[in-house]
Amino acid sequence: MYNSKAFSAASATSPLAATTIARRDPTDTDVCIEILFCGICHSDLHQVRNEWSGVMPTVYPCVPGHEIVGRVTSTGSAVTKFKVGDLAGVGCLVDSDGTCPECKAGFEQFCPNMTLTYNFPDKHTGGVTYGGYSDSIVVDERFVLKVPANLDLAGAAPLLCAGITTYSPMHHWGVTKGKKVGIVGLGGLGHMGVKFAHALGAHTVLFTTSPNKVEDALRLGADEVVLSRDANQMAQHAGSFDFILDAVSADHDINGLLGLLRHDGNLCLVGAPEKPFPVSAFNLIFGRRSLSGSPIGGLAETQEMLDFCGQHNITADVEVIAMQQVNEAYERLVKADVKYRFSIDMASLKSA
Ligand SMILES: [Zn+2]
Ligand SMILES: [Zn+2]
């Protein structure tokens, strides 16, 4: 084991603070990465504050972070994909069994034996996994992604969660040129959704409740913006969408959105409101519409997404912060006061 600098939370009510954690000694198939940037995902905040205690109780100290971009500092003897000095990315997964039907099909995100990047039982250390709010990480090469060199690294970090979370369902549901696609909500996920839908060539419509987001949505690539509380604007789009990506995690009217789908259209949830939705069966039956949800993506698809971003020069719009500003950033995240993702410059950890 070796020591790594990190920021961790000691309890659900403690602020994140500087600490030292033990990382495993690399195995033959491991890649050691110096972390350069780590995005702040809303999941980090939920986990640190133990807000998902029912499904994933937090083990303290907790080191969050699963939007990791860095540089390879050493490789195990059996590593073939990476060499020292390469750019590398790590997302929400750091391991899986590699043998189940899901893994064999490239759907590691559905593996019953996957290992999440933080707050998950760590097979190597016997403790829990520690995430990217740290100066280094050791990951099996199977779970390390190649980051295109032309991308701004601070903005590339959020691609590892926010990026793949929005790209994967669009890929799966066939978003392409000639399709009409709606994105609901312009936050960390939604702004990536707009960028991807636009780059994939779809007619992209952003739904928001905030008139002050209209201009930004158009700048990010939306062809149209609909104020979802305006019944007239909504009615003009009834029955016209092939696909809608719903990135809102607050309670909202799902039936109003389902009614905007054309026949065989799909509404996919990537936001997770706490309260169950009251879904009208008629909204699904008439038009044979479907309602779905989607988590991150598999490794091959995540690489495909990063390569697509390299080709189209797509990164998240980020506000770069020092590690020492993370607690303040969390308070702003609760108020949705960020355009559109915080990215931690890990160089700041050197002076922590
Ligand atoms: Zn995330
Ligand atoms: Zn598996």
Coordinates of C-alpha atoms and ligand atoms in Angstrom, one line a residue:
M1 CA 0.0 0.0 0.0
Y2 CA 1.1 3.6 -0.5
N3 CA -0.2 6.9 0.7
S4 CA -2.2 9.3 -1.5
K5 CA -3.5 12.8 -0.6
A6 CA -7.2 13.2 -0.7
F7 CA -10.3 15.1 0.6
S8 CA -12.7 13.0 2.6
A9 CA -15.8 13.4 4.8
A10 CA -15.7 11.9 8.3
S11 CA -19.5 11.8 8.7
A12 CA -22.7 12.8 7.0
T13 CA -22.5 16.2 8.6
S14 CA -18.8 16.9 8.4
P15 CA -17.3 19.1 5.7
L16 CA -14.8 17.5 3.3
A17 CA -11.2 18.0 4.6
A18 CA -7.7 17.1 3.7
T19 CA -6.6 13.6 4.6
T20 CA -4.2 10.8 3.6
I21 CA -5.6 7.5 2.2
A22 CA -3.9 4.2 1.4
R23 CA -4.0 3.0 -2.2
R24 CA -3.1 -0.5 -3.2
D25 CA 0.2 -1.5 -4.7
P26 CA -0.4 -1.9 -8.4
T27 CA -0.9 -5.4 -9.8
D28 CA 0.3 -6.6 -13.2
T29 CA -2.9 -5.3 -14.9
D30 CA -3.1 -2.0 -13.0
V31 CA -2.6 1.5 -14.3
C32 CA -1.4 4.2 -11.8
I33 CA -2.9 7.6 -12.6
E34 CA -1.9 11.0 -11.3
I35 CA -5.3 12.7 -11.1
L36 CA -5.4 16.2 -12.9
F37 CA -9.1 17.0 -12.7
C38 CA -12.1 15.5 -11.1
G39 CA -15.7 16.7 -11.8
I40 CA -18.2 17.1 -9.0
C41 CA -21.3 15.0 -9.7
H42 CA -24.5 15.4 -7.7
S43 CA -24.1 11.7 -6.6
D44 CA -20.9 12.8 -4.7
L45 CA -22.9 15.1 -2.5
H46 CA -25.7 12.5 -2.0
Q47 CA -23.1 9.9 -1.0
V48 CA -21.1 12.2 1.3
R49 CA -24.2 13.3 3.1
N50 CA -25.6 9.7 3.3
E51 CA -28.7 10.7 1.5
W52 CA -29.0 7.3 -0.1
S53 CA -28.7 5.4 3.2
G54 CA -31.5 3.1 2.1
V55 CA -29.7 1.7 -1.0
M56 CA -26.0 2.6 -0.5
P57 CA -25.2 3.6 3.0
T58 CA -22.1 5.6 3.2
V59 CA -18.9 4.2 4.8
Y60 CA -16.8 6.9 6.4
P61 CA -14.3 8.3 5.8
C62 CA -15.8 8.8 2.3
V63 CA -13.6 10.0 -0.7
P64 CA -16.1 10.7 -3.5
G65 CA -15.4 11.5 -7.2
H66 CA -16.0 9.5 -10.3
E67 CA -15.3 12.0 -13.1
I68 CA -11.5 11.5 -13.2
V69 CA -9.0 12.6 -15.8
G70 CA -5.3 12.3 -15.3
R71 CA -2.0 11.0 -16.6
V72 CA -0.5 7.6 -16.4
T73 CA 2.5 7.5 -14.0
S74 CA 3.2 3.7 -14.1
T75 CA 1.8 0.5 -15.6
G76 CA 1.8 -3.1 -14.5
S77 CA 3.9 -5.6 -16.5
A78 CA 0.8 -7.1 -18.3
V79 CA -0.8 -3.7 -19.2
T80 CA -1.0 -3.3 -23.0
K81 CA -3.4 -0.4 -23.6
F82 CA -1.5 2.4 -21.7
K83 CA 2.0 3.7 -21.3
V84 CA 3.6 6.2 -18.9
G85 CA 2.5 9.8 -19.9
D86 CA -0.8 8.8 -21.6
L87 CA -3.9 10.7 -20.7
A88 CA -6.4 8.5 -18.9
G89 CA -10.0 8.7 -17.7
V90 CA -11.9 6.8 -15.0
G91 CA -15.6 6.9 -14.5
C92 CA -18.1 5.3 -12.1
L93 CA -16.8 1.7 -12.4
V94 CA -13.4 0.3 -11.4
D95 CA -14.1 -3.4 -11.7
S96 CA -16.6 -6.1 -12.6
D97 CA -16.4 -9.9 -12.8
G98 CA -15.7 -9.9 -16.6
T99 CA -17.4 -13.3 -16.9
C100 CA -21.2 -12.7 -16.7
P101 CA -23.4 -12.3 -19.8
E102 CA -23.6 -8.6 -19.2
C103 CA -19.8 -8.1 -19.0
K104 CA -19.4 -10.4 -22.1
A105 CA -21.8 -8.2 -24.0
G106 CA -19.9 -5.0 -23.0
F107 CA -22.6 -3.9 -20.4
E108 CA -20.4 -3.7 -17.4
Q109 CA -22.8 -1.2 -15.9
F110 CA -25.3 -4.0 -15.4
C111 CA -22.8 -6.6 -14.0
P112 CA -24.1 -8.0 -10.6
N113 CA -20.5 -8.0 -9.4
M114 CA -19.4 -4.6 -10.5
T115 CA -17.3 -2.3 -8.2
L116 CA -18.2 1.4 -8.1
T117 CA -15.4 3.9 -7.9
Y118 CA -16.1 5.0 -4.4
N119 CA -17.9 3.8 -1.3
F120 CA -18.0 0.2 -2.5
P121 CA -16.4 -2.9 -1.1
D122 CA -12.8 -3.0 -2.4
K123 CA -11.7 -6.5 -3.3
H124 CA -8.0 -5.5 -3.1
T125 CA -7.9 -3.7 0.2
G126 CA -10.8 -5.2 2.1
G127 CA -12.1 -1.7 2.8
V128 CA -14.1 0.6 0.6
T129 CA -13.1 2.2 -2.7
Y130 CA -11.9 5.8 -2.7
G131 CA -12.7 8.1 -5.5
G132 CA -11.2 10.9 -7.4
Y133 CA -10.9 13.7 -4.9
S134 CA -7.4 12.6 -4.6
D135 CA -4.0 13.0 -6.2
S136 CA -3.7 9.5 -7.6
I137 CA -5.7 6.3 -8.2
V138 CA -4.8 2.7 -9.1
V139 CA -7.3 1.0 -11.6
D140 CA -7.3 -2.2 -13.6
E141 CA -6.6 -1.2 -17.3
R142 CA -9.9 -2.7 -18.4
F143 CA -11.6 0.2 -16.6
V144 CA -9.3 3.0 -17.8
L145 CA -10.4 5.0 -20.8
K146 CA -8.3 6.9 -23.4
V147 CA -8.9 10.7 -23.3
P148 CA -8.5 12.4 -26.7
A149 CA -5.6 14.8 -26.4
N150 CA -7.4 17.7 -28.1
L151 CA -10.0 18.1 -25.3
D152 CA -9.7 20.6 -22.5
L153 CA -9.0 18.3 -19.5
A154 CA -11.1 20.2 -16.9
G155 CA -14.1 20.0 -19.2
A156 CA -13.4 16.4 -20.2
A157 CA -13.6 15.1 -16.6
P158 CA -17.4 15.4 -16.4
L159 CA -17.7 13.3 -19.6
L160 CA -16.9 10.2 -17.5
C161 CA -20.3 10.4 -15.7
A162 CA -22.5 13.3 -17.0
G163 CA -21.3 12.6 -20.5
I164 CA -21.8 8.9 -20.7
T165 CA -25.1 9.1 -18.7
T166 CA -26.6 11.3 -21.5
Y167 CA -24.8 9.8 -24.5
S168 CA -25.6 6.1 -23.7
P169 CA -29.5 6.4 -23.8
M170 CA -29.3 8.6 -27.0
H171 CA -27.1 6.0 -28.6
H172 CA -29.3 3.1 -27.4
W173 CA -32.6 4.8 -28.6
G174 CA -31.2 5.7 -32.0
V175 CA -30.8 9.5 -31.8
T176 CA -29.6 10.6 -35.2
K177 CA -30.1 13.1 -38.0
G178 CA -33.8 13.5 -38.9
K179 CA -35.0 12.7 -35.3
K180 CA -36.7 15.2 -33.1
V181 CA -35.2 15.0 -29.6
G182 CA -36.2 16.8 -26.4
I183 CA -33.9 17.4 -23.4
V184 CA -35.7 18.2 -20.2
G185 CA -33.7 20.5 -17.7
L186 CA -30.5 22.4 -18.3
G187 CA -28.1 21.3 -15.6
G188 CA -25.0 19.2 -15.5
L189 CA -26.7 16.3 -17.3
G190 CA -29.1 18.4 -19.5
H191 CA -26.4 20.6 -20.9
M192 CA -24.5 17.5 -22.1
G193 CA -27.7 16.1 -23.5
V194 CA -28.2 19.3 -25.6
K195 CA -24.6 19.1 -26.9
F196 CA -24.8 15.4 -27.8
A197 CA -28.3 15.6 -29.5
H198 CA -27.1 18.6 -31.5
A199 CA -23.8 16.9 -32.5
L200 CA -25.7 13.7 -33.5
G201 CA -27.6 15.8 -35.9
A202 CA -31.1 15.7 -34.2
H203 CA -33.5 18.5 -34.1
T204 CA -32.9 19.4 -30.5
V205 CA -35.5 21.0 -28.2
L206 CA -34.7 22.0 -24.7
F207 CA -37.5 22.1 -22.1
T208 CA -36.9 24.4 -19.1
T209 CA -39.0 26.2 -16.5
S210 CA -36.5 29.1 -16.5
P211 CA -36.9 31.9 -19.2
N212 CA -33.3 33.0 -18.3
K213 CA -31.9 29.7 -19.6
V214 CA -33.2 30.2 -23.1
E215 CA -30.2 32.1 -24.5
D216 CA -27.7 29.6 -23.0
A217 CA -29.6 26.6 -24.4
L218 CA -29.5 28.1 -27.9
R219 CA -25.7 28.7 -27.5
L220 CA -25.2 25.1 -26.4
G221 CA -26.9 23.8 -29.5
A222 CA -30.6 23.7 -29.0
D223 CA -32.7 24.5 -32.1
E224 CA -35.7 25.5 -30.0
V225 CA -36.4 26.1 -26.4
V226 CA -39.8 25.4 -24.8
L227 CA -40.9 26.9 -21.5
S228 CA -42.5 23.8 -20.0
R229 CA -45.0 25.8 -17.8
D230 CA -46.4 27.5 -20.9
A231 CA -49.3 25.2 -22.0
N232 CA -49.5 26.8 -25.4
Q233 CA -45.9 26.2 -26.2
M234 CA -46.2 22.6 -25.0
A235 CA -49.4 22.0 -27.1
Q236 CA -47.5 23.1 -30.2
H237 CA -45.2 20.1 -29.8
A238 CA -47.8 17.4 -28.9
G239 CA -47.1 14.0 -30.5
S240 CA -44.0 15.1 -32.3
F241 CA -40.9 13.8 -30.5
D242 CA -39.0 10.6 -31.3
F243 CA -37.1 10.7 -28.0
I244 CA -37.0 12.7 -24.9
L245 CA -34.2 12.6 -22.3
D246 CA -35.5 13.7 -18.9
A247 CA -32.7 15.0 -16.7
V248 CA -34.8 16.6 -14.0
S249 CA -34.5 15.3 -10.4
A250 CA -37.2 17.5 -8.9
D251 CA -40.8 16.5 -9.0
H252 CA -42.4 17.4 -12.4
D253 CA -45.3 16.5 -14.7
I254 CA -44.3 13.3 -16.5
N255 CA -47.6 12.9 -18.3
G256 CA -47.3 16.3 -20.0
L257 CA -44.0 15.1 -21.4
L258 CA -45.3 11.6 -22.5
G259 CA -47.9 13.4 -24.5
L260 CA -45.2 15.0 -26.6
L261 CA -44.0 11.7 -27.9
R262 CA -45.0 10.5 -31.3
H263 CA -45.9 6.8 -31.8
D264 CA -43.2 4.4 -30.5
G265 CA -41.5 7.4 -28.9
N266 CA -39.5 6.9 -25.8
L267 CA -39.1 9.0 -22.7
C268 CA -35.9 8.1 -20.8
L269 CA -35.2 9.2 -17.3
V270 CA -31.7 10.0 -16.2
G271 CA -32.8 12.3 -13.3
A272 CA -34.2 10.6 -10.2
P273 CA -37.0 12.4 -8.4
E274 CA -37.6 11.1 -4.9
K275 CA -41.3 10.7 -5.3
P276 CA -42.7 8.0 -7.6
F277 CA -44.4 9.4 -10.8
P278 CA -48.2 9.0 -11.4
V279 CA -48.0 7.7 -14.9
S280 CA -51.2 7.6 -17.0
A281 CA -51.6 4.3 -18.8
F282 CA -53.4 6.0 -21.6
N283 CA -50.4 8.1 -22.3
L284 CA -48.4 4.9 -23.0
I285 CA -51.1 2.9 -24.7
F286 CA -52.1 5.5 -27.3
G287 CA -49.1 5.8 -29.4
R288 CA -47.4 2.6 -28.0
R289 CA -45.1 5.0 -26.2
S290 CA -42.6 3.8 -23.6
L291 CA -41.0 5.1 -20.5
S292 CA -37.5 4.0 -19.6
G293 CA -34.4 4.9 -17.5
S294 CA -30.7 4.6 -18.0
P295 CA -27.5 4.5 -15.9
I296 CA -24.0 5.4 -17.2
G297 CA -22.7 3.0 -19.9
G298 CA -20.3 0.1 -20.5
L299 CA -16.6 0.5 -21.1
A300 CA -16.7 0.2 -24.9
E301 CA -19.5 2.7 -25.1
T302 CA -17.8 5.1 -22.8
Q303 CA -14.7 5.0 -25.0
E304 CA -16.9 5.5 -28.0
M305 CA -18.4 8.6 -26.3
L306 CA -15.0 10.0 -25.5
D307 CA -13.8 9.4 -29.1
F308 CA -17.0 11.1 -30.4
C309 CA -16.2 14.1 -28.1
G310 CA -12.7 14.2 -29.5
Q311 CA -14.0 14.3 -33.0
H312 CA -16.6 17.0 -32.3
N313 CA -14.6 18.8 -29.6
I314 CA -17.3 18.3 -27.0
T315 CA -16.6 18.9 -23.3
A316 CA -18.7 20.0 -20.4
D317 CA -19.0 23.7 -19.6
V318 CA -17.2 23.8 -16.3
E319 CA -16.3 26.2 -13.4
V320 CA -12.8 25.1 -12.3
I321 CA -12.2 25.2 -8.6
A322 CA -9.5 24.4 -6.1
M323 CA -10.0 21.3 -3.9
Q324 CA -10.2 23.7 -0.9
Q325 CA -13.4 25.2 -2.4
V326 CA -15.3 21.9 -2.5
N327 CA -17.6 22.6 0.5
E328 CA -18.6 26.0 -0.9
A329 CA -19.2 24.3 -4.3
Y330 CA -21.5 21.7 -2.6
E331 CA -23.6 24.5 -1.1
R332 CA -23.9 26.1 -4.6
L333 CA -24.7 22.7 -6.1
V334 CA -27.7 22.3 -3.8
K335 CA -29.0 25.6 -5.2
A336 CA -28.2 24.6 -8.8
D337 CA -25.8 27.6 -8.9
V338 CA -23.3 26.3 -11.4
K339 CA -22.9 26.4 -15.2
Y340 CA -22.8 23.5 -15.6
R341 CA -20.3 21.4 -13.7
F342 CA -17.6 22.0 -11.1
S343 CA -14.3 20.6 -12.1
I344 CA -11.6 20.3 -9.3
D345 CA -8.1 21.3 -10.4
M346 CA -6.2 18.6 -8.5
A347 CA -2.9 20.6 -8.6
S348 CA -4.5 22.5 -5.7
L349 CA -4.2 19.4 -3.5
K350 CA -0.5 19.8 -3.4
S351 CA -0.8 22.7 -1.1
A352 CA -3.6 21.2 1.0
Ligands
ZN1 ZN -21.9 10.8 -11.4
ZN2 ZN -20.1 -9.1 -15.0

